[in-house]
Amino acid sequence: MSTTDKELRVGMVGYAFMGAAHSQAWRTVNRVFDLPARARMALICGRDTAKVADAADTLGWDAYTTDWRDLINRDDIDVVDICTPGDSHAEIALAALAAGKHVLCEKPLANSVEEARAMTAAADVARAAGVRSMCGFNYRRVPAVTMMRQLVADGRLGVIRHVRATYLQDWIVDPQFPLVWRLQKDRAGSGALGDIGAHIIDLTQFVTGQRISGVSAVTETFVKERPLPAESSGLAASVDGHTAPTGTVTVDDAAVFVARLDGGALATYEASRFATGRKNALRVEINGSLGSVVFDLERLNELEFYDATRPAVEQGFNRILVTEGEHPYMSAWWPPGHIIGYEHSFTHEMRDFIEAVATGVDPTPSFADALQVQLVLDAVARSAELGSSWAEVEPTLTAATV
């Protein structure tokens, strides 16, 4: 536990799934890691007074407000944590940076390249005044993923030739599942592509140190009309013999694309929320001239590593249990062999963010890194719209670290 007197007072906007995950991390981080500053859960914001009051009590925040502008304008807030749908990321982040607040923003950074460029430009200006910003791609902080990156960086895989990445879910397979905000382009920006495809784009670029330079893609929306949530109204359709209000799904249900990385590797990506039986199945395999490595989120404490430099009689995929104290982040947790879970990736995210802010270092992934992911998403969408024709990924026009 940290003994520092320095405090970072956090204000968080949003209290649903990501809000709960971030709250757990803010509650835990200083109880596990010895850091140069302590996080204080000062204020949580949500539009519904009763719900945000309950969230403040349940999740452990000191106070609540229903106006994010009030949160940003307060002198007793140092960090703004944005956990809202994508359509509000840009407005909140731009205001927070202008007010001199450090910003942590959930992925994807924005709903469009234009918004992401504006946010990155604002972050560059704020950095000159010592204000830091980061995008929350939490899977970078899974210890096995960080170790995967180290294996590649240390040359253990040799020249990277192939990347295969899939992220599969099935939570909207039922055509009667309602038209929630994640299925509306004006709220979410895109569907499976931006929601879960963004994760595997960032993760593979992080692990390989290479950027996607061009893509050929296809996307599909399998269920084009869905029942509106009870409080909504809209078009009508017959469901089980009854007339029920429906609305149009305006995002993709699945996206598949091939890509070339700027280091020469060939890659394939698949993101679907229609993979029946798959709940949160993220898998990445990297093949190189000297070996291969595989990560599976459903076995997030493990890596499969093939070392082709060993004698032929000893070769084979070896299971590495990433729980040793020498493994990334693991010295703060339990004895070897005692596994950690999904929520720990967020605790590690807050750990890195606090340390960067407190020591005056730029955290990663930066807004520029997140903009680069947004440019890949844009290239995928453009390719799909043009019948899978090859689409080059536009340059970021600003520094990105991958």
XYZ file of N, CA and C in Angstrom, residues 135-387:
759
model
N -6.147 6.220 -23.488
C -7.334 5.481 -23.909
C -7.300 4.093 -23.267
N -8.445 3.611 -22.831
C -8.510 2.409 -22.007
C -8.634 1.095 -22.760
N -7.603 0.695 -23.469
C -7.573 -0.643 -24.051
C -7.030 -1.607 -22.995
N -7.926 -2.130 -22.166
C -7.505 -2.857 -20.966
C -6.795 -4.177 -21.246
N -7.028 -4.801 -22.404
C -6.407 -6.105 -22.634
C -4.895 -6.011 -22.771
N -4.363 -4.839 -23.039
C -2.909 -4.663 -22.999
C -2.351 -5.008 -21.623
N -3.190 -4.856 -20.595
C -2.710 -5.009 -19.223
C -2.890 -6.414 -18.660
N -3.392 -7.346 -19.455
C -3.388 -8.742 -19.033
C -1.930 -9.199 -18.998
N -1.438 -9.731 -17.880
C -0.021 -10.094 -17.794
C 0.462 -10.993 -18.928
N -0.368 -11.954 -19.347
C 0.045 -12.849 -20.437
C 0.216 -12.092 -21.749
N -0.619 -11.085 -21.991
C -0.495 -10.285 -23.208
C 0.781 -9.457 -23.169
N 1.076 -8.849 -22.020
C 2.309 -8.073 -21.889
C 3.527 -8.957 -22.068
N 3.460 -10.188 -21.532
C 4.563 -11.124 -21.734
C 4.667 -11.530 -23.200
N 3.539 -11.688 -23.863
C 3.512 -12.010 -25.290
C 4.284 -10.950 -26.071
N 4.027 -9.683 -25.750
C 4.732 -8.575 -26.395
C 6.238 -8.670 -26.141
N 6.620 -9.041 -24.906
C 8.032 -9.149 -24.566
C 8.719 -10.244 -25.373
N 8.027 -11.373 -25.559
C 8.595 -12.459 -26.351
C 8.885 -11.997 -27.779
N 7.940 -11.248 -28.357
C 8.132 -10.732 -29.710
C 9.278 -9.720 -29.740
N 9.252 -8.774 -28.789
C 10.277 -7.723 -28.758
C 11.676 -8.292 -28.532
N 11.766 -9.392 -27.774
C 13.064 -10.019 -27.499
C 13.549 -10.896 -28.647
N 12.760 -10.974 -29.722
C 13.168 -11.746 -30.889
C 12.941 -13.235 -30.786
N 12.180 -13.675 -29.787
C 11.986 -15.109 -29.591
C 11.168 -15.750 -30.715
N 10.376 -14.939 -31.428
C 9.581 -15.467 -32.538
C 10.234 -15.208 -33.893
N 11.340 -14.491 -33.900
C 12.010 -14.162 -35.149
C 11.202 -13.153 -35.947
N 11.201 -13.314 -37.273
C 10.450 -12.422 -38.156
C 8.974 -12.801 -38.096
N 8.118 -11.828 -37.805
C 6.680 -12.094 -37.712
C 6.099 -12.232 -39.113
N 5.401 -13.352 -39.346
C 4.857 -13.622 -40.676
C 3.334 -13.622 -40.700
N 2.718 -14.155 -39.656
C 1.260 -14.250 -39.630
C 0.708 -13.751 -38.301
N -0.450 -13.101 -38.376
C -1.220 -12.704 -37.197
C -2.655 -13.169 -37.433
N -3.238 -13.865 -36.448
C -4.645 -14.276 -36.523
C -5.342 -13.821 -35.263
N -6.420 -13.105 -35.440
C -7.125 -12.560 -34.276
C -8.628 -12.712 -34.456
N -9.283 -13.217 -33.431
C -10.742 -13.311 -33.434
C -11.270 -12.823 -32.095
N -12.436 -12.176 -32.160
C -13.140 -11.803 -30.930
C -14.615 -12.100 -31.194
N -15.128 -13.113 -30.513
C -16.452 -13.644 -30.797
C -17.365 -13.600 -29.581
N -18.575 -13.105 -29.783
C -19.611 -13.084 -28.759
C -20.935 -13.524 -29.391
N -21.951 -13.737 -28.543
C -23.241 -14.175 -29.089
C -24.445 -13.500 -28.435
N -24.239 -12.356 -27.796
C -25.290 -11.788 -26.952
C -26.452 -11.166 -27.716
N -26.327 -11.033 -29.061
C -27.463 -10.516 -29.827
C -27.957 -11.522 -30.870
N -27.656 -12.803 -30.690
C -28.119 -13.832 -31.614
C -29.647 -13.856 -31.697
N -30.312 -13.691 -30.565
C -31.780 -13.699 -30.521
C -32.312 -12.469 -31.261
N -33.098 -12.655 -32.333
C -33.622 -11.498 -33.073
C -34.588 -10.635 -32.266
N -35.037 -11.150 -31.108
C -35.920 -10.363 -30.249
C -35.149 -9.539 -29.208
N -33.832 -9.667 -29.241
C -33.043 -8.809 -28.359
C -33.288 -7.355 -28.761
N -33.506 -6.453 -27.797
C -33.930 -5.089 -28.133
C -32.845 -4.235 -28.787
N -33.294 -3.157 -29.381
C -32.413 -2.218 -30.077
C -31.750 -1.287 -29.063
N -30.744 -1.801 -28.364
C -30.019 -1.018 -27.369
C -29.044 -0.074 -28.076
N -28.416 0.815 -27.311
C -27.576 1.850 -27.912
C -26.396 1.278 -28.699
N -25.903 0.109 -28.313
C -24.774 -0.480 -29.025
C -25.141 -0.917 -30.445
N -26.423 -0.913 -30.777
C -26.875 -1.299 -32.110
C -27.291 -0.090 -32.935
N -26.949 1.110 -32.455
C -27.317 2.343 -33.136
C -26.044 3.126 -33.483
N -25.843 3.378 -34.764
C -24.607 3.998 -35.209
C -24.389 5.381 -34.610
N -25.453 6.155 -34.434
C -25.281 7.501 -33.893
C -24.824 7.481 -32.444
N -25.054 6.383 -31.744
C -24.592 6.269 -30.358
C -23.246 5.547 -30.267
N -23.122 4.440 -31.014
C -21.961 3.562 -30.853
C -20.880 3.759 -31.912
N -21.214 4.388 -33.037
C -20.236 4.572 -34.093
C -20.204 3.405 -35.062
N -20.108 2.207 -34.544
C -20.180 0.982 -35.346
C -20.596 -0.145 -34.418
N -20.698 -1.362 -34.959
C -21.173 -2.478 -34.159
C -20.038 -3.325 -33.625
N -20.012 -4.598 -34.028
C -18.946 -5.492 -33.580
C -17.571 -4.937 -33.952
N -17.491 -4.248 -35.071
C -16.211 -3.706 -35.535
C -15.566 -2.807 -34.490
N -16.307 -1.774 -34.031
C -15.724 -0.847 -33.072
C -15.763 -1.342 -31.639
N -16.773 -2.136 -31.319
C -16.959 -2.605 -29.948
C -15.883 -3.607 -29.554
N -15.745 -4.683 -30.334
C -14.769 -5.716 -29.993
C -13.635 -5.812 -31.021
N -13.906 -5.419 -32.276
C -12.834 -5.409 -33.267
C -11.721 -4.450 -32.893
N -12.078 -3.325 -32.288
C -11.062 -2.353 -31.870
C -10.068 -2.979 -30.898
N -10.562 -3.871 -30.038
C -9.681 -4.523 -29.066
C -8.608 -5.369 -29.754
N -9.009 -6.187 -30.715
C -8.014 -7.062 -31.329
C -7.090 -6.298 -32.276
N -7.576 -5.197 -32.837
C -6.693 -4.336 -33.625
C -5.596 -3.759 -32.731
N -6.002 -3.174 -31.611
C -5.008 -2.591 -30.704
C -4.090 -3.663 -30.134
N -4.669 -4.796 -29.720
C -3.874 -5.832 -29.068
C -2.803 -6.391 -30.001
N -3.162 -6.672 -31.241
C -2.179 -7.247 -32.160
C -1.103 -6.241 -32.540
N -1.476 -4.979 -32.698
C -0.459 -3.962 -32.995
C 0.461 -3.763 -31.792
N -0.100 -3.815 -30.589
C 0.687 -3.694 -29.364
C 1.678 -4.848 -29.245
N 1.220 -6.061 -29.461
C 2.061 -7.242 -29.294
C 3.160 -7.301 -30.348
N 2.825 -7.019 -31.604
C 3.812 -7.155 -32.686
C 4.696 -5.935 -32.853
N 4.239 -4.767 -32.379
C 4.970 -3.537 -32.634
C 4.823 -3.058 -34.062
N 3.882 -3.636 -34.802
C 3.634 -3.263 -36.195
C 2.234 -2.669 -36.325
N 2.091 -1.750 -37.278
C 0.789 -1.149 -37.543
C 0.139 -1.775 -38.769
N -1.177 -1.823 -38.749
C -1.925 -2.256 -39.923
C -1.850 -1.137 -40.959
N -1.433 -1.494 -42.175
C -1.253 -0.470 -43.208
C -2.361 -0.483 -44.256
N -3.042 -1.622 -44.413
C -4.119 -1.703 -45.388
C -4.992 -2.912 -45.118
N -6.250 -2.875 -45.605
C -7.216 -3.936 -45.303
C -8.131 -4.207 -46.494
N -8.696 -5.400 -46.497
C -9.817 -5.747 -47.375
C -10.857 -6.397 -46.477
N -12.094 -5.860 -46.491
C -13.055 -6.218 -45.449
C -14.440 -6.515 -45.991
N -15.185 -7.256 -45.184
C -16.607 -7.455 -45.414
C -17.310 -7.370 -44.067
N -18.465 -6.720 -44.047
C -19.264 -6.640 -42.829
C -20.683 -7.100 -43.141
N -21.419 -7.482 -42.099
C -22.785 -7.952 -42.303
C -23.640 -7.605 -41.091
N -24.883 -7.236 -41.380
C -25.895 -7.071 -40.339
C -26.935 -8.162 -40.578
N -26.976 -9.152 -39.705
C -27.829 -10.314 -39.909
C -29.288 -10.033 -39.544
N -29.496 -9.282 -38.482
C -30.855 -8.917 -38.060
C -30.974 -7.408 -38.216
N -31.789 -6.986 -39.157
C -31.820 -5.573 -39.535
C -32.904 -4.769 -38.822
N -33.865 -5.432 -38.213
C -34.904 -4.758 -37.422
C -35.006 -5.445 -36.073
N -35.107 -4.650 -35.005
C -35.208 -5.224 -33.662
C -36.268 -4.481 -32.848
N -36.835 -5.167 -31.858
C -37.800 -4.497 -30.970
C -37.137 -3.329 -30.251
N -37.878 -2.240 -30.127
C -37.375 -1.105 -29.370
C -37.482 -1.394 -27.880
N -36.581 -0.838 -27.092
C -36.739 -0.945 -25.642
C -38.101 -0.404 -25.227
N -38.596 -0.836 -24.095
C -39.957 -0.522 -23.661
C -40.251 0.964 -23.650
N -39.231 1.789 -23.313
C -39.479 3.220 -23.200
C -39.422 3.929 -24.541
N -39.101 3.183 -25.625
C -38.956 3.804 -26.932
C -40.205 3.611 -27.774
N -40.244 4.260 -28.893
C -41.320 4.080 -29.857
C -40.721 4.152 -31.244
N -41.426 3.632 -32.238
C -40.877 3.660 -33.581
C -41.725 2.860 -34.527
N -41.074 2.201 -35.502
C -41.797 1.412 -36.490
C -42.455 0.220 -35.820
N -43.421 -0.373 -36.478
C -44.122 -1.518 -35.923
C -43.924 -2.739 -36.784
N -43.870 -3.908 -36.154
C -43.755 -5.167 -36.872
C -44.506 -6.235 -36.106
N -44.784 -7.337 -36.776
C -45.499 -8.421 -36.126
C -44.515 -9.368 -35.466
N -44.668 -9.589 -34.156
C -43.822 -10.500 -33.401
C -44.739 -11.444 -32.645
N -44.677 -12.745 -32.969
C -45.544 -13.741 -32.347
C -47.012 -13.352 -32.460
N -47.349 -12.807 -33.616
C -48.744 -12.474 -33.852
C -49.184 -11.158 -33.265
N -48.278 -10.455 -32.613
C -48.619 -9.174 -32.011
C -47.834 -8.059 -32.683
N -48.386 -6.887 -32.678
C -47.684 -5.742 -33.230
C -46.763 -5.162 -32.170
N -45.484 -5.127 -32.476
C -44.503 -4.617 -31.524
C -43.690 -3.527 -32.205
N -43.376 -2.462 -31.504
C -42.561 -1.401 -32.105
C -41.147 -1.884 -32.364
N -40.617 -1.563 -33.538
C -39.261 -1.964 -33.888
C -38.493 -0.774 -34.439
N -37.190 -0.951 -34.536
C -36.330 0.060 -35.126
C -35.253 -0.608 -35.954
N -34.578 0.162 -36.771
C -33.567 -0.363 -37.679
C -32.203 -0.436 -37.005
N -31.570 -1.585 -37.133
C -30.189 -1.735 -36.677
C -29.289 -1.023 -37.687
N -28.474 -0.115 -37.223
C -27.670 0.708 -38.135
C -26.171 0.444 -38.012
N -25.808 -0.680 -37.388
C -24.401 -1.054 -37.255
C -24.214 -2.473 -37.768
N -22.960 -2.876 -37.884
C -22.629 -4.232 -38.311
C -22.797 -5.213 -37.147
N -23.199 -6.440 -37.470
C -23.219 -7.528 -36.496
C -21.902 -8.290 -36.502
N -21.215 -8.272 -37.638
C -19.945 -8.986 -37.768
C -19.063 -8.287 -38.788
N -17.762 -8.388 -38.578
C -16.779 -7.819 -39.503
C -15.621 -8.799 -39.651
N -15.225 -9.048 -40.891
C -14.094 -9.922 -41.190
C -13.186 -9.183 -42.158
N -11.871 -9.191 -41.881
C -10.962 -8.536 -42.827
C -9.583 -9.150 -42.799
N -8.937 -9.053 -43.942
C -7.522 -9.398 -44.034
C -6.747 -8.091 -44.029
N -5.503 -8.183 -43.574
C -4.717 -6.964 -43.427
C -3.245 -7.245 -43.688
N -2.540 -6.191 -44.037
C -1.085 -6.245 -44.104
C -0.531 -5.305 -43.049
N 0.446 -5.797 -42.283
C 1.107 -4.968 -41.290
C 2.355 -4.344 -41.887
N 2.759 -3.196 -41.348
C 3.849 -2.456 -41.986
C 5.208 -3.118 -41.825
N 5.290 -4.174 -41.006
C 6.537 -4.927 -40.898
C 6.581 -6.114 -41.837
N 5.519 -6.279 -42.647
C 5.491 -7.340 -43.635
C 4.582 -8.505 -43.313
N 4.047 -8.577 -42.103
C 3.199 -9.702 -41.721
C 1.831 -9.623 -42.395
N 1.251 -10.798 -42.643
C -0.122 -10.902 -43.116
C -1.013 -11.224 -41.924
N -2.236 -10.669 -41.919
C -3.100 -10.837 -40.753
C -4.543 -11.063 -41.168
N -5.265 -11.788 -40.320
C -6.703 -11.958 -40.484
C -7.391 -11.601 -39.178
N -8.553 -10.949 -39.300
C -9.316 -10.495 -38.137
C -10.785 -10.863 -38.314
N -11.411 -11.289 -37.227
C -12.848 -11.547 -37.233
C -13.450 -11.049 -35.924
N -14.479 -10.217 -36.038
C -15.209 -9.728 -34.866
C -16.688 -9.976 -35.106
N -17.314 -10.715 -34.211
C -18.733 -11.041 -34.389
C -19.446 -11.081 -33.050
N -20.672 -10.572 -33.049
C -21.537 -10.724 -31.884
C -22.653 -11.730 -32.203
N -22.411 -12.559 -33.259
C -23.358 -13.588 -33.685
C -22.729 -14.980 -33.693
N -21.676 -15.187 -32.942
C -20.998 -16.480 -32.885
C -21.641 -17.319 -31.784
N -22.701 -18.018 -32.133
C -23.504 -18.747 -31.152
C -22.638 -19.658 -30.286
N -22.783 -19.501 -28.977
C -22.024 -20.291 -28.021
C -20.760 -19.621 -27.522
N -20.324 -18.559 -28.181
C -19.119 -17.838 -27.761
C -19.527 -16.611 -26.949
N -19.094 -16.559 -25.706
C -19.518 -15.485 -24.805
C -18.574 -14.287 -24.824
N -17.288 -14.560 -24.727
C -16.300 -13.466 -24.777
C -14.966 -14.056 -25.224
N -14.977 -14.623 -26.425
C -13.875 -15.449 -26.907
C -12.910 -14.636 -27.750
N -11.875 -14.126 -27.116
C -10.812 -13.383 -27.801
C -9.599 -14.299 -27.905
N -9.078 -14.458 -29.123
C -7.921 -15.328 -29.330
C -6.979 -14.685 -30.344
N -5.687 -14.702 -30.030
C -4.667 -14.146 -30.918
C -3.535 -15.151 -31.058
N -3.122 -15.392 -32.294
C -1.970 -16.249 -32.562
C -0.989 -15.487 -33.441
N 0.283 -15.532 -33.059
C 1.354 -14.890 -33.808
C 2.326 -15.973 -34.255
N 2.597 -16.042 -35.566
C 3.559 -17.005 -36.107
C 4.777 -16.268 -36.633
N 5.961 -16.690 -36.194
C 7.204 -16.098 -36.659
C 8.152 -17.144 -37.201
N 9.287 -16.699 -37.688
C 10.266 -17.607 -38.281
C 10.923 -18.518 -37.253
N 10.901 -18.125 -35.967
C 11.551 -18.914 -34.918
C 10.570 -19.505 -33.911
N 9.281 -19.207 -34.083
C 8.332 -19.740 -33.110
C 6.968 -19.109 -33.241
N 6.066 -19.527 -32.378
C 4.696 -19.021 -32.358
C 4.242 -18.836 -30.920
N 3.252 -17.956 -30.742
C 2.685 -17.745 -29.414
C 1.190 -17.515 -29.567
N 0.407 -18.045 -28.610
C -1.041 -17.988 -28.665
C -1.586 -17.494 -27.327
N -2.547 -16.557 -27.404
C -3.251 -16.084 -26.205
C -4.738 -16.297 -26.394
N -5.401 -16.801 -25.348
C -6.839 -17.043 -25.348
C -7.411 -16.404 -24.088
N -8.292 -15.417 -24.254
C -8.831 -14.691 -23.109
C -9.569 -15.603 -22.139
N -10.155 -16.680 -22.621
C -10.860 -17.598 -21.730
C -9.895 -18.415 -20.877
N -8.590 -18.284 -21.175
C -7.526 -18.881 -20.350
C -6.472 -17.796 -20.149
N -6.898 -16.684 -19.559
C -6.086 -15.461 -19.603
C -4.821 -15.501 -18.760
N -4.650 -16.522 -17.948
C -3.411 -16.656 -17.185
C -2.361 -17.487 -17.919
N -2.656 -17.878 -19.167
C -1.777 -18.781 -19.883
C -1.345 -18.229 -21.240
N -0.184 -18.702 -21.679
C 0.267 -18.550 -23.068
C 0.659 -19.925 -23.587
N 0.453 -20.139 -24.888
C 1.022 -21.293 -25.566
C 2.198 -20.791 -26.385
N 3.374 -21.384 -26.166
C 4.593 -20.919 -26.828
C 5.284 -22.082 -27.530
N 5.565 -21.896 -28.814
C 6.295 -22.894 -29.596
C 7.651 -22.324 -29.952
N 8.707 -23.002 -29.513
C 10.079 -22.553 -29.757
C 10.703 -23.458 -30.817
N 10.772 -22.955 -32.044
C 11.290 -23.754 -33.153
C 12.809 -23.878 -33.125
N 13.487 -23.203 -32.195
C 14.939 -23.308 -32.104
C 15.367 -24.507 -31.272
N 14.437 -25.138 -30.584
C 14.765 -26.320 -29.797
C 14.933 -27.533 -30.713
N 15.636 -28.575 -30.237
C 15.768 -29.794 -31.050
C 14.397 -30.329 -31.448
N 14.317 -30.910 -32.640
C 13.035 -31.377 -33.169
C 12.326 -32.326 -32.210
N 13.095 -33.148 -31.501
C 12.474 -34.125 -30.607
C 11.861 -33.473 -29.372
N 12.157 -32.186 -29.136
C 11.625 -31.481 -27.967
C 10.581 -30.431 -28.344
N 10.350 -30.279 -29.637
C 9.456 -29.202 -30.059
C 7.990 -29.550 -29.803
N 7.209 -28.492 -29.598
C 5.777 -28.619 -29.354
C 5.311 -27.382 -28.614
N 4.024 -27.125 -28.648
C 3.495 -25.972 -27.924
C 3.566 -26.235 -26.424
N 4.196 -25.323 -25.715
C 4.315 -25.429 -24.266
C 3.358 -24.459 -23.589
N 2.735 -24.886 -22.523
C 1.838 -24.041 -21.740
C 2.654 -23.299 -20.688
N 2.571 -21.961 -20.736
C 3.230 -21.128 -19.729
C 2.156 -20.544 -18.829
N 2.209 -20.831 -17.557
C 1.278 -20.246 -16.595
C 1.861 -18.919 -16.129
N 1.229 -17.817 -16.525
C 1.792 -16.483 -16.285
C 1.329 -15.978 -14.914
N 1.905 -16.569 -13.863
C 1.538 -16.189 -12.494
C 2.757 -16.029 -11.589
N 3.945 -16.075 -12.154
C 5.159 -15.901 -11.353
C 5.347 -14.427 -10.994
N 6.022 -14.173 -9.894
C 6.284 -12.800 -9.480
C 7.091 -12.026 -10.493
N 7.871 -12.734 -11.316
C 8.679 -12.078 -12.341
C 7.855 -11.708 -13.577
N 6.655 -12.240 -13.704
C 5.798 -11.910 -14.833
C 5.208 -10.517 -14.663
N 4.828 -9.857 -15.757
C 4.310 -8.486 -15.669
C 3.146 -8.363 -14.680
N 3.231 -7.388 -13.800
C 2.207 -7.023 -12.815
C 2.028 -8.039 -11.675
N 2.497 -9.261 -11.822
C 2.094 -10.330 -10.917
C 2.717 -10.256 -9.531
N 3.793 -9.495 -9.361
C 4.420 -9.415 -8.044
C 3.506 -8.781 -7.000
N 2.484 -8.056 -7.450
C 1.565 -7.397 -6.515
C 0.457 -8.324 -6.033
N 0.319 -9.507 -6.651
C -0.845 -10.328 -6.357
C -0.508 -11.540 -5.501
N -0.763 -12.729 -5.984
C -0.751 -13.912 -5.136
C 0.470 -14.789 -5.377
N 0.663 -15.839 -4.586
C 1.771 -16.766 -4.847
C 1.632 -17.417 -6.223
N 2.735 -17.913 -6.788
C 2.688 -18.541 -8.111
C 1.594 -19.607 -8.204
N 0.920 -19.616 -9.364
C -0.130 -20.593 -9.592
C -1.505 -20.128 -9.172
N -1.600 -19.018 -8.425
C -2.886 -18.474 -7.988
C -3.324 -17.434 -9.030
N -4.317 -17.796 -9.813
C -4.653 -17.029 -11.004
C -5.421 -15.743 -10.690
N -5.389 -14.837 -11.655
C -6.149 -13.593 -11.572
C -7.213 -13.604 -12.663
N -8.054 -12.523 -12.718
C -9.183 -12.522 -13.642
C -9.293 -11.260 -14.482
N -10.415 -11.180 -15.185
C -10.697 -10.073 -16.103
C -10.543 -8.715 -15.424
N -11.083 -8.579 -14.211
C -11.101 -7.276 -13.551
C -9.706 -6.756 -13.236
N -8.731 -7.658 -13.129
C -7.378 -7.221 -12.800
C -6.760 -6.393 -13.922
N -7.199 -6.609 -15.163
C -6.655 -5.821 -16.267
C -6.960 -4.337 -16.071
N -8.112 -4.019 -15.494
C -8.457 -2.623 -15.234
C -7.639 -2.064 -14.071
N -7.391 -2.877 -13.054
C -6.545 -2.431 -11.951
C -5.146 -2.105 -12.462
N -4.633 -2.926 -13.341
C -3.317 -2.657 -13.939
C -3.357 -1.391 -14.790
N -4.476 -1.169 -15.472
C -4.648 0.046 -16.277
C -4.567 1.282 -15.386
N -5.282 1.266 -14.256
C -5.247 2.411 -13.342
C -3.871 2.559 -12.713
N -3.218 1.447 -12.449
C -1.868 1.497 -11.886
C -0.926 2.253 -12.815
N -0.944 1.907 -14.113
C -0.063 2.555 -15.074
C -0.439 4.019 -15.283
N -1.737 4.303 -15.276
C -2.196 5.675 -15.477
C -1.780 6.567 -14.311
N -2.003 6.099 -13.092
C -1.620 6.882 -11.906
C -0.121 7.144 -11.895
N 0.674 6.117 -12.155
C 2.124 6.289 -12.116
C 2.584 7.293 -13.174
N 1.999 7.230 -14.367
C 2.378 8.158 -15.426
C 2.013 9.589 -15.062
N 0.794 9.798 -14.590
C 0.341 11.140 -14.230
C 1.175 11.699 -13.079
N 1.411 10.877 -12.068
C 2.123 11.342 -10.873
C 3.589 11.644 -11.142
N 4.171 10.977 -12.137
C 5.591 11.180 -12.434
C 5.820 12.044 -13.670
N 4.735 12.543 -14.282
C 4.873 13.431 -15.425
C 5.289 12.740 -16.706
N 4.883 11.492 -16.878
C 5.210 10.709 -18.073
C 3.933 10.496 -18.877
N 4.056 10.483 -20.203
C 2.886 10.241 -21.039
C 2.468 8.775 -20.953
N 1.237 8.492 -20.563
C 0.774 7.101 -20.489
C 0.467 6.552 -21.876
N 0.427 5.239 -21.974
C 0.043 4.580 -23.223
C -1.046 3.554 -22.934
N -1.938 3.306 -23.889
C -1.995 3.907 -25.210
C -2.484 5.353 -25.156
N -1.817 6.213 -25.890
C -2.167 7.620 -25.951
C -3.387 7.823 -26.837
N -3.888 9.048 -26.861
C -4.973 9.363 -27.793
C -4.492 9.185 -29.240
N -3.206 9.437 -29.492
C -2.671 9.230 -30.837
C -2.706 7.747 -31.200
N -2.387 6.881 -30.242
C -2.481 5.444 -30.482
C -3.921 5.046 -30.782
N -4.863 5.596 -30.013
C -6.276 5.285 -30.200
C -6.789 5.838 -31.523
N -6.276 6.991 -31.943
C -6.619 7.536 -33.260
C -6.176 6.581 -34.355
N -4.996 5.994 -34.201
C -4.518 5.056 -35.209
C -5.455 3.855 -35.331
N -5.972 3.357 -34.205
C -6.966 2.276 -34.243
C -8.217 2.752 -34.966
N -8.633 4.000 -34.684
C -9.816 4.562 -35.340
C -9.623 4.628 -36.855
N -8.410 4.918 -37.290
C -8.129 4.978 -38.719
C -8.212 3.591 -39.358
N -7.828 2.554 -38.606
C -7.988 1.195 -39.107
C -9.472 0.851 -39.214
N -10.252 1.185 -38.184
C -11.698 0.951 -38.225
C -12.314 1.643 -39.434
N -11.871 2.854 -39.709
C -12.390 3.606 -40.847
C -12.037 2.921 -42.167
N -10.808 2.410 -42.257
C -10.390 1.713 -43.477
C -11.209 0.444 -43.685
N -11.490 -0.275 -42.618
C -12.320 -1.478 -42.707
C -13.713 -1.119 -43.211
N -14.298 -0.067 -42.641
C -15.642 0.350 -43.060
C -15.645 0.789 -44.523
N -14.618 1.532 -44.939
C -14.545 1.980 -46.334
C -14.412 0.806 -47.292
N -13.577 -0.160 -46.924
C -13.394 -1.328 -47.775
C -14.688 -2.115 -47.918
N -15.388 -2.324 -46.802
C -16.638 -3.078 -46.842
C -17.681 -2.381 -47.703
N -17.735 -1.063 -47.627
C -18.697 -0.291 -48.419
C -18.400 -0.370 -49.915
N -17.130 -0.606 -50.265
C -16.713 -0.639 -51.666
C -16.474 -2.065 -52.151
N -17.255 -3.001 -51.592
C -17.178 -4.371 -52.069
C -15.882 -5.082 -51.762
